[in-house]
Amino acid sequence: MELSIIFLPLIASIISGFFGRYIGDRNSEIVTSALVSISALLSIHVLYQVIVNQYEENIVIATWISSGSLDVNWSMLIDPLSAVMLVVVTSVSALVHIYSIGYMSHDPHKPRFMAYLSLFTFAMLMLVTSDNFIQLFFGWEGVGLCSYFLIGFWFKKESANAAAIKAFVVNRVGDFGFALGIFLIFYLFGTVNYSEVFQQIPTVVDKNLFFLGFEVNAIDLVCFLLFIGAMGKSAQILLHTWLPDAMEGPTPVSALIHAATMVTAGVFLVVRCSPIYEYSPLVLNFITIVGMTTAFFAATVALVQTDIKKIIAYSTCSQLGYMFFAAGVGAYNVAMFHLFTHAFFKALLFLGSGSVIHAFKDEQNINNMGGVWKKLPYTYALMIIGTLALTGFPFLSGFYSKDAIIEFAYLKGNTTGYYAAGIGIITAFLTSIYSWRLIFKTFHGEYNNKEIKIEETHESPLVMLVPLFVLSIGAVFAGFLFKGLFIGHGENLFWAESIKFLEPLSTEHPPLWFLLLTPCLVLLSIPIAYYFFVKNKELPNSIASMNKPLYNFLVNKWYFDELYDVLFIKSSKKLGLFLWKFCDGTIIDGFGPDGISSFIKKCSIKATKFQSGFIYQYAFVMLLGFSALLTFLIVK
Amino acid sequence: MNFPILSSLILLPTVGALFLFFTKDKEGNNSTAKYVALFSTIVNFLISIYLWISFDQSTSNFQFVEDRTWIEGFINYKVGVDGISILFIILTTFITPLCIISVNNSVKNRLRDFLIAILIMESFMIGVFCALDLVVFYLFFEAGLIPMFLIIGIWGGPKRVYSAFKFFLYTLLGSVLMLVAIISIYWISGTTDVIQLYELGIDAKYQNLLWLAFFSSFAVKTPMWPVHTWLPDAHVEAPTAGSVLLAAILLKMAGYGFIRFSLGLFPFASEVFTPLIYTLSVIAIIFTSFIALMQEDMKKLIAYSSVAHMGFVTLGIFTLQQQGIEGSIIQMISHGLVSAALFLCVGVVYDRMHSRMINSYGGIVAIIPKYSILFMLFTLAALGLPGTSGFIGEFLILMGAFKDNFLVAVIASLGVILGAAYMLWLYKRVVFGKLVNEDLKKMFDLNRSEYLILSCLAVPTLLFGFYPDPLINTIEVSVTDLINMHNTNIASK
């Protein structure tokens, strides 16, 4: 039964991908949605078993690689951590499958799309249920591949193709670190299985290595390298540039891959490796800093973007930053909790924005929307729920998870902790502002679209609204219902061995003023945003024109793309040309084969000059030779 | 002595070639010639599969050994296989029939002669992989170049003479030195029998020079940086089947030679020169990846990527780690399948549009979907995606390298990023995007034989990606014993 959770999506993908042409669009959609839904139900059952019966199992499916001392199995590990991920992945995936039936109804390549979605689900499940690092890597690259396919799904669009390649290659940069981390783990422990590695960690705590001329602690290095992989996949600052561009893909893809599941794989990796990370305070601090920087950076950029999907993409980036700094302060369970709630409300927001885009016939610029809340009542209401949950409105899911992150950062009690908590609060305020900006500009104010008449905008069909509705239930109640289970105090029964705390988390509470600060800011931000983006619309523009450099800096996303273009892309091309034309062409060929042959040619041309055919020349040379010989003999 | 199975493997293609030689061409109808060639190579493939099945994986001793006196007291015709060589034999017998099926469209004139060249070459290649006498090895090794030389020189593109000449000039240099080394080994040890040489060992003081002489030959054929520039030119001018044979099998002779002879015969020298190999391999991986990024000709791009992939191979071999060497062997097999498939993919569109330039394509996915899917699969295998054979090889090599030297492994891993960049960019420019060139609309999708060939290559690429056990089990014991032998030799000094 457990295995069918993983393999049903694969079967769905094969059916739809290879036989979609024969069974037709509608059947492909039904088959894939049904099989993934079954898989989701089974996952919920497994999670239930884990919660109630402390069910744990490590199923070995087959051997994969066994070379010398390296033994890797295809396996399925079920423990609390993977059970939670199973539910997140399969349930969001099932809903996105169903939603896509409506969203992609005008697309000619439906079976292919559904096949990719199912294949992605399979790869993601392989990732989360692995019991070793190499199968994890398989899933890791597998989801990257599906993401590549889906971003570039509309293959005629030049920008979509570019974004797809960018996503894959930037992720490869992260994977480079990740792979090195795996090599180092194998070097240190002689195995890549989680349980064996985690067992041996305490024995190498004080081991130092000479790595590229530096002496570093082995554990620190492992943690750092693995985290580079996590940064790539979870779009953390420096390796984040692919995520906004990934919005070129169809919106259901953005909801599933670039919000709820794949991008959280990095967080999952850090939490899964908590038995290693706990021994590396240095890298944990680094993670906190990267996390909060990303959270802040992405929120500032989201403030000024005009593409509805890019705003939500930067928001995702920012929320992932929150999860990382939760993990960085050692609150892995809180990171997982936020991952869990975030999956619901962010998928809801993305699918909701998909519904808006659908209504406006593929318009994504929020400046060309507005005033349609009466026309799209359900979408509007559901988007409001998603926004409230995201911003951490009291008693919705984001309230529990995000505020818990800020609290735990505060309770950490060191400089990075306080700093992170401060940035966390500021970012929460910014989050609220940009989220409401999106809502107000999309649904309120005047109708600004010149191409479509307001009468032509229409509410989405039921097949799209029902998944939204289900997600909104999650967005409202997931925090309240699962708070005790995920981040409850006490013995921490639920996570059992799957998350390791070297020292138990603090059970104190921060002062009351601190607890109230974030919710107050969040509440306050709604009228502020209303004033700025509905009442007095000229104000944001005049602020922007007053601070032109800052505004440009934000609009251009802190100029990361431009910087990378100069640093990496252009210079790689130049280097490639140089190595090709100059090194290979001029130097190697010039002195090698071409040089030798032209040298021999020259010599032989010279040599032919001796054969002039004139007797007197020959006679002269003979005479010279003869006299030289004679001289030699006489002198000797 | 049992049935001489190895000799029959070597001879059967030649017999087929003789048949072809003595049959008359009917005007414009070459199908008989093709069937004869196909028949003999397929039978050969089946024999090699039988060989694999009856091969005993639990020992590293040479099996199916045949030993005949050739020149009394000097050279014996001695052949045999162990776990390492058997895979290369199967690769050869597997690729050759596919090549023969593929010549349908690409070779227009003198098809019969072309087939003869391919068949003779198969004989020589198999000979290389099972020769157990240095002189026999040398003969096969060098003779194998002659058919390739002819294939490029006769059936090649417009600049074929230049390419064939460059190819020849490079390989000649190495060959001469290797011959001198083999003669010296005979003078030093009194035998050229590989098994005896393994037992006797060669005096440490001669090893460095001998190693360098062998290296000069193998490095050219691998090809290693900086003696690689013949490869792109040779590939560009060679007809598709020629490129396939060159990339899939010919390049593997050198990698095999490194394992069998450089490591096996000269353990001390191998230790001495490991830094040299590391440096050249890493340069090959990084430099040629950057060069591949900028190529405008599809075949050149794949040729440069071959140099990078072979850089991984040489790196893995000299890590002298179980994972490194096994990874190298798997990488060679995988590269044999994948590069063959990629060259065939280029051949498919070349046959239709007569252009190898990347910018003359674009947006063909909707026109030829089957082709696009298979091409995508091989692109992914070339960039080492987990689940394809390319991953197993690369990952094991890097794992082995990391055990031996951090720096080398880190730099070589960068090649993995670049590999993704140039392969995906190639694929995007050829297959995706807007359809600009209107002529492309007339293209038809894979015909049956093309579909068959590419599927035949796709199956093992995926199979060994998910389940590499058949490969690893075959080589495991031989590689372990090779490393043990090396370590005992080093320790005994």
PDB file of N, CA and C in Angstrom, chain A residues 285-347:
ATOM      1  N   ASN A 285      23.908  29.377  12.089  1.00  0.00           N
ATOM      2  CA  ASN A 285      23.885  30.834  12.063  1.00  0.00           C
ATOM      3  C   ASN A 285      23.855  31.359  10.645  1.00  0.00           C
ATOM      4  N   PHE A 286      24.667  30.726   9.811  1.00  0.00           N
ATOM      5  CA  PHE A 286      24.708  31.117   8.405  1.00  0.00           C
ATOM      6  C   PHE A 286      23.325  30.962   7.770  1.00  0.00           C
ATOM      7  N   ILE A 287      22.672  29.841   8.083  1.00  0.00           N
ATOM      8  CA  ILE A 287      21.334  29.596   7.522  1.00  0.00           C
ATOM      9  C   ILE A 287      20.371  30.684   7.984  1.00  0.00           C
ATOM     10  N   THR A 288      20.452  31.038   9.268  1.00  0.00           N
ATOM     11  CA  THR A 288      19.571  32.093   9.773  1.00  0.00           C
ATOM     12  C   THR A 288      19.777  33.379   8.991  1.00  0.00           C
ATOM     13  N   ILE A 289      21.053  33.708   8.780  1.00  0.00           N
ATOM     14  CA  ILE A 289      21.336  34.979   8.098  1.00  0.00           C
ATOM     15  C   ILE A 289      20.825  34.932   6.655  1.00  0.00           C
ATOM     16  N   VAL A 290      21.115  33.828   5.962  1.00  0.00           N
ATOM     17  CA  VAL A 290      20.638  33.710   4.588  1.00  0.00           C
ATOM     18  C   VAL A 290      19.118  33.765   4.556  1.00  0.00           C
ATOM     19  N   GLY A 291      18.489  33.046   5.480  1.00  0.00           N
ATOM     20  CA  GLY A 291      17.027  32.997   5.507  1.00  0.00           C
ATOM     21  C   GLY A 291      16.427  34.370   5.695  1.00  0.00           C
ATOM     22  N   MET A 292      16.927  35.095   6.690  1.00  0.00           N
ATOM     23  CA  MET A 292      16.264  36.377   6.952  1.00  0.00           C
ATOM     24  C   MET A 292      16.598  37.390   5.862  1.00  0.00           C
ATOM     25  N   THR A 293      17.801  37.318   5.307  1.00  0.00           N
ATOM     26  CA  THR A 293      18.121  38.223   4.207  1.00  0.00           C
ATOM     27  C   THR A 293      17.177  37.980   3.038  1.00  0.00           C
ATOM     28  N   THR A 294      16.967  36.694   2.730  1.00  0.00           N
ATOM     29  CA  THR A 294      16.068  36.379   1.631  1.00  0.00           C
ATOM     30  C   THR A 294      14.664  36.875   1.929  1.00  0.00           C
ATOM     31  N   ALA A 295      14.213  36.631   3.153  1.00  0.00           N
ATOM     32  CA  ALA A 295      12.854  37.035   3.516  1.00  0.00           C
ATOM     33  C   ALA A 295      12.682  38.535   3.291  1.00  0.00           C
ATOM     34  N   PHE A 296      13.663  39.293   3.755  1.00  0.00           N
ATOM     35  CA  PHE A 296      13.563  40.740   3.639  1.00  0.00           C
ATOM     36  C   PHE A 296      13.702  41.195   2.189  1.00  0.00           C
ATOM     37  N   PHE A 297      14.737  40.701   1.537  1.00  0.00           N
ATOM     38  CA  PHE A 297      15.003  41.079   0.145  1.00  0.00           C
ATOM     39  C   PHE A 297      13.782  40.827  -0.735  1.00  0.00           C
ATOM     40  N   ALA A 298      13.239  39.605  -0.651  1.00  0.00           N
ATOM     41  CA  ALA A 298      12.139  39.248  -1.548  1.00  0.00           C
ATOM     42  C   ALA A 298      10.910  40.092  -1.256  1.00  0.00           C
ATOM     43  N   ALA A 299      10.691  40.404   0.037  1.00  0.00           N
ATOM     44  CA  ALA A 299       9.520  41.213   0.377  1.00  0.00           C
ATOM     45  C   ALA A 299       9.654  42.618  -0.207  1.00  0.00           C
ATOM     46  N   THR A 300      10.856  43.201  -0.151  1.00  0.00           N
ATOM     47  CA  THR A 300      11.007  44.547  -0.706  1.00  0.00           C
ATOM     48  C   THR A 300      10.772  44.545  -2.211  1.00  0.00           C
ATOM     49  N   VAL A 301      11.244  43.493  -2.881  1.00  0.00           N
ATOM     50  CA  VAL A 301      11.052  43.446  -4.328  1.00  0.00           C
ATOM     51  C   VAL A 301       9.570  43.268  -4.658  1.00  0.00           C
ATOM     52  N   ALA A 302       8.900  42.431  -3.854  1.00  0.00           N
ATOM     53  CA  ALA A 302       7.486  42.158  -4.117  1.00  0.00           C
ATOM     54  C   ALA A 302       6.643  43.432  -4.022  1.00  0.00           C
ATOM     55  N   LEU A 303       7.125  44.404  -3.235  1.00  0.00           N
ATOM     56  CA  LEU A 303       6.367  45.643  -3.058  1.00  0.00           C
ATOM     57  C   LEU A 303       6.096  46.373  -4.358  1.00  0.00           C
ATOM     58  N   VAL A 304       7.015  46.278  -5.299  1.00  0.00           N
ATOM     59  CA  VAL A 304       6.914  47.141  -6.485  1.00  0.00           C
ATOM     60  C   VAL A 304       6.662  46.375  -7.780  1.00  0.00           C
ATOM     61  N   GLN A 305       6.577  45.064  -7.717  1.00  0.00           N
ATOM     62  CA  GLN A 305       6.341  44.319  -8.961  1.00  0.00           C
ATOM     63  C   GLN A 305       4.907  44.540  -9.434  1.00  0.00           C
ATOM     64  N   THR A 306       4.714  44.384 -10.737  1.00  0.00           N
ATOM     65  CA  THR A 306       3.355  44.591 -11.250  1.00  0.00           C
ATOM     66  C   THR A 306       2.753  43.311 -11.826  1.00  0.00           C
ATOM     67  N   ASP A 307       3.577  42.267 -11.984  1.00  0.00           N
ATOM     68  CA  ASP A 307       3.063  41.011 -12.501  1.00  0.00           C
ATOM     69  C   ASP A 307       2.504  40.203 -11.330  1.00  0.00           C
ATOM     70  N   ILE A 308       1.235  39.848 -11.423  1.00  0.00           N
ATOM     71  CA  ILE A 308       0.572  39.217 -10.276  1.00  0.00           C
ATOM     72  C   ILE A 308       1.310  37.956  -9.819  1.00  0.00           C
ATOM     73  N   LYS A 309       1.794  37.177 -10.791  1.00  0.00           N
ATOM     74  CA  LYS A 309       2.471  35.937 -10.409  1.00  0.00           C
ATOM     75  C   LYS A 309       3.847  36.203  -9.827  1.00  0.00           C
ATOM     76  N   LYS A 310       4.510  37.232 -10.340  1.00  0.00           N
ATOM     77  CA  LYS A 310       5.847  37.519  -9.801  1.00  0.00           C
ATOM     78  C   LYS A 310       5.763  38.008  -8.371  1.00  0.00           C
ATOM     79  N   ILE A 311       4.692  38.751  -8.060  1.00  0.00           N
ATOM     80  CA  ILE A 311       4.532  39.191  -6.669  1.00  0.00           C
ATOM     81  C   ILE A 311       4.441  37.964  -5.767  1.00  0.00           C
ATOM     82  N   ILE A 312       3.613  37.019  -6.184  1.00  0.00           N
ATOM     83  CA  ILE A 312       3.445  35.838  -5.333  1.00  0.00           C
ATOM     84  C   ILE A 312       4.727  35.006  -5.319  1.00  0.00           C
ATOM     85  N   ALA A 313       5.456  35.005  -6.446  1.00  0.00           N
ATOM     86  CA  ALA A 313       6.721  34.259  -6.471  1.00  0.00           C
ATOM     87  C   ALA A 313       7.707  34.836  -5.477  1.00  0.00           C
ATOM     88  N   TYR A 314       7.820  36.178  -5.463  1.00  0.00           N
ATOM     89  CA  TYR A 314       8.734  36.778  -4.484  1.00  0.00           C
ATOM     90  C   TYR A 314       8.234  36.543  -3.075  1.00  0.00           C
ATOM     91  N   SER A 315       6.928  36.510  -2.947  1.00  0.00           N
ATOM     92  CA  SER A 315       6.376  36.209  -1.632  1.00  0.00           C
ATOM     93  C   SER A 315       6.796  34.805  -1.194  1.00  0.00           C
ATOM     94  N   THR A 316       6.741  33.863  -2.119  1.00  0.00           N
ATOM     95  CA  THR A 316       7.174  32.495  -1.806  1.00  0.00           C
ATOM     96  C   THR A 316       8.624  32.485  -1.356  1.00  0.00           C
ATOM     97  N   CYS A 317       9.437  33.173  -2.132  1.00  0.00           N
ATOM     98  CA  CYS A 317      10.856  33.280  -1.829  1.00  0.00           C
ATOM     99  C   CYS A 317      11.030  33.784  -0.395  1.00  0.00           C
ATOM    100  N   SER A 318      10.265  34.798  -0.069  1.00  0.00           N
ATOM    101  CA  SER A 318      10.350  35.414   1.244  1.00  0.00           C
ATOM    102  C   SER A 318       9.917  34.447   2.351  1.00  0.00           C
ATOM    103  N   GLN A 319       8.815  33.738   2.100  1.00  0.00           N
ATOM    104  CA  GLN A 319       8.336  32.780   3.107  1.00  0.00           C
ATOM    105  C   GLN A 319       9.320  31.620   3.292  1.00  0.00           C
ATOM    106  N   LEU A 320       9.967  31.215   2.197  1.00  0.00           N
ATOM    107  CA  LEU A 320      10.986  30.169   2.319  1.00  0.00           C
ATOM    108  C   LEU A 320      12.122  30.664   3.209  1.00  0.00           C
ATOM    109  N   GLY A 321      12.402  31.954   3.083  1.00  0.00           N
ATOM    110  CA  GLY A 321      13.408  32.551   3.960  1.00  0.00           C
ATOM    111  C   GLY A 321      13.019  32.385   5.425  1.00  0.00           C
ATOM    112  N   TYR A 322      11.734  32.621   5.720  1.00  0.00           N
ATOM    113  CA  TYR A 322      11.253  32.398   7.088  1.00  0.00           C
ATOM    114  C   TYR A 322      11.524  30.973   7.553  1.00  0.00           C
ATOM    115  N   MET A 323      11.183  30.021   6.657  1.00  0.00           N
ATOM    116  CA  MET A 323      11.372  28.619   7.063  1.00  0.00           C
ATOM    117  C   MET A 323      12.831  28.359   7.380  1.00  0.00           C
ATOM    118  N   PHE A 324      13.732  28.921   6.537  1.00  0.00           N
ATOM    119  CA  PHE A 324      15.149  28.669   6.784  1.00  0.00           C
ATOM    120  C   PHE A 324      15.598  29.296   8.087  1.00  0.00           C
ATOM    121  N   PHE A 325      15.105  30.510   8.351  1.00  0.00           N
ATOM    122  CA  PHE A 325      15.655  31.038   9.606  1.00  0.00           C
ATOM    123  C   PHE A 325      15.052  30.349  10.817  1.00  0.00           C
ATOM    124  N   ALA A 326      13.849  29.783  10.656  1.00  0.00           N
ATOM    125  CA  ALA A 326      13.358  28.922  11.728  1.00  0.00           C
ATOM    126  C   ALA A 326      14.293  27.734  11.939  1.00  0.00           C
ATOM    127  N   ALA A 327      14.666  27.090  10.837  1.00  0.00           N
ATOM    128  CA  ALA A 327      15.581  25.948  10.957  1.00  0.00           C
ATOM    129  C   ALA A 327      16.913  26.417  11.521  1.00  0.00           C
ATOM    130  N   GLY A 328      17.333  27.604  11.098  1.00  0.00           N
ATOM    131  CA  GLY A 328      18.622  28.129  11.549  1.00  0.00           C
ATOM    132  C   GLY A 328      18.675  28.363  13.046  1.00  0.00           C
ATOM    133  N   VAL A 329      17.556  28.771  13.635  1.00  0.00           N
ATOM    134  CA  VAL A 329      17.571  28.949  15.089  1.00  0.00           C
ATOM    135  C   VAL A 329      17.256  27.638  15.814  1.00  0.00           C
ATOM    136  N   GLY A 330      17.243  26.551  15.061  1.00  0.00           N
ATOM    137  CA  GLY A 330      17.089  25.236  15.677  1.00  0.00           C
ATOM    138  C   GLY A 330      15.651  24.787  15.831  1.00  0.00           C
ATOM    139  N   ALA A 331      14.701  25.609  15.368  1.00  0.00           N
ATOM    140  CA  ALA A 331      13.297  25.227  15.509  1.00  0.00           C
ATOM    141  C   ALA A 331      12.835  24.510  14.243  1.00  0.00           C
ATOM    142  N   TYR A 332      13.380  23.312  14.022  1.00  0.00           N
ATOM    143  CA  TYR A 332      13.077  22.584  12.792  1.00  0.00           C
ATOM    144  C   TYR A 332      11.596  22.265  12.677  1.00  0.00           C
ATOM    145  N   ASN A 333      10.994  21.943  13.823  1.00  0.00           N
ATOM    146  CA  ASN A 333       9.570  21.588  13.782  1.00  0.00           C
ATOM    147  C   ASN A 333       8.729  22.790  13.363  1.00  0.00           C
ATOM    148  N   VAL A 334       9.168  23.989  13.774  1.00  0.00           N
ATOM    149  CA  VAL A 334       8.428  25.186  13.382  1.00  0.00           C
ATOM    150  C   VAL A 334       8.592  25.432  11.883  1.00  0.00           C
ATOM    151  N   ALA A 335       9.807  25.175  11.400  1.00  0.00           N
ATOM    152  CA  ALA A 335      10.031  25.307   9.954  1.00  0.00           C
ATOM    153  C   ALA A 335       9.095  24.382   9.192  1.00  0.00           C
ATOM    154  N   MET A 336       8.976  23.140   9.670  1.00  0.00           N
ATOM    155  CA  MET A 336       8.076  22.187   9.011  1.00  0.00           C
ATOM    156  C   MET A 336       6.633  22.650   9.117  1.00  0.00           C
ATOM    157  N   PHE A 337       6.293  23.242  10.249  1.00  0.00           N
ATOM    158  CA  PHE A 337       4.926  23.711  10.443  1.00  0.00           C
ATOM    159  C   PHE A 337       4.599  24.813   9.434  1.00  0.00           C
ATOM    160  N   HIS A 338       5.547  25.722   9.270  1.00  0.00           N
ATOM    161  CA  HIS A 338       5.306  26.802   8.315  1.00  0.00           C
ATOM    162  C   HIS A 338       5.265  26.247   6.892  1.00  0.00           C
ATOM    163  N   LEU A 339       6.122  25.272   6.633  1.00  0.00           N
ATOM    164  CA  LEU A 339       6.106  24.625   5.319  1.00  0.00           C
ATOM    165  C   LEU A 339       4.716  24.044   5.034  1.00  0.00           C
ATOM    166  N   PHE A 340       4.176  23.431   6.068  1.00  0.00           N
ATOM    167  CA  PHE A 340       2.878  22.756   5.953  1.00  0.00           C
ATOM    168  C   PHE A 340       1.759  23.768   5.695  1.00  0.00           C
ATOM    169  N   THR A 341       1.693  24.810   6.512  1.00  0.00           N
ATOM    170  CA  THR A 341       0.606  25.784   6.329  1.00  0.00           C
ATOM    171  C   THR A 341       0.809  26.584   5.041  1.00  0.00           C
ATOM    172  N   HIS A 342       2.069  26.914   4.782  1.00  0.00           N
ATOM    173  CA  HIS A 342       2.386  27.694   3.588  1.00  0.00           C
ATOM    174  C   HIS A 342       1.919  26.975   2.329  1.00  0.00           C
ATOM    175  N   ALA A 343       2.081  25.646   2.313  1.00  0.00           N
ATOM    176  CA  ALA A 343       1.668  24.882   1.133  1.00  0.00           C
ATOM    177  C   ALA A 343       0.213  25.176   0.800  1.00  0.00           C
ATOM    178  N   PHE A 344      -0.632  25.271   1.827  1.00  0.00           N
ATOM    179  CA  PHE A 344      -2.054  25.486   1.558  1.00  0.00           C
ATOM    180  C   PHE A 344      -2.330  26.903   1.085  1.00  0.00           C
ATOM    181  N   PHE A 345      -1.882  27.883   1.884  1.00  0.00           N
ATOM    182  CA  PHE A 345      -2.314  29.232   1.496  1.00  0.00           C
ATOM    183  C   PHE A 345      -1.591  29.747   0.265  1.00  0.00           C
ATOM    184  N   LYS A 346      -0.343  29.284   0.049  1.00  0.00           N
ATOM    185  CA  LYS A 346       0.344  29.776  -1.138  1.00  0.00           C
ATOM    186  C   LYS A 346      -0.209  29.117  -2.400  1.00  0.00           C
ATOM    187  N   ALA A 347      -0.515  27.829  -2.306  1.00  0.00           N
ATOM    188  CA  ALA A 347      -1.152  27.181  -3.452  1.00  0.00           C
ATOM    189  C   ALA A 347      -2.495  27.844  -3.732  1.00  0.00           C
TER     190      ALA A 347
END
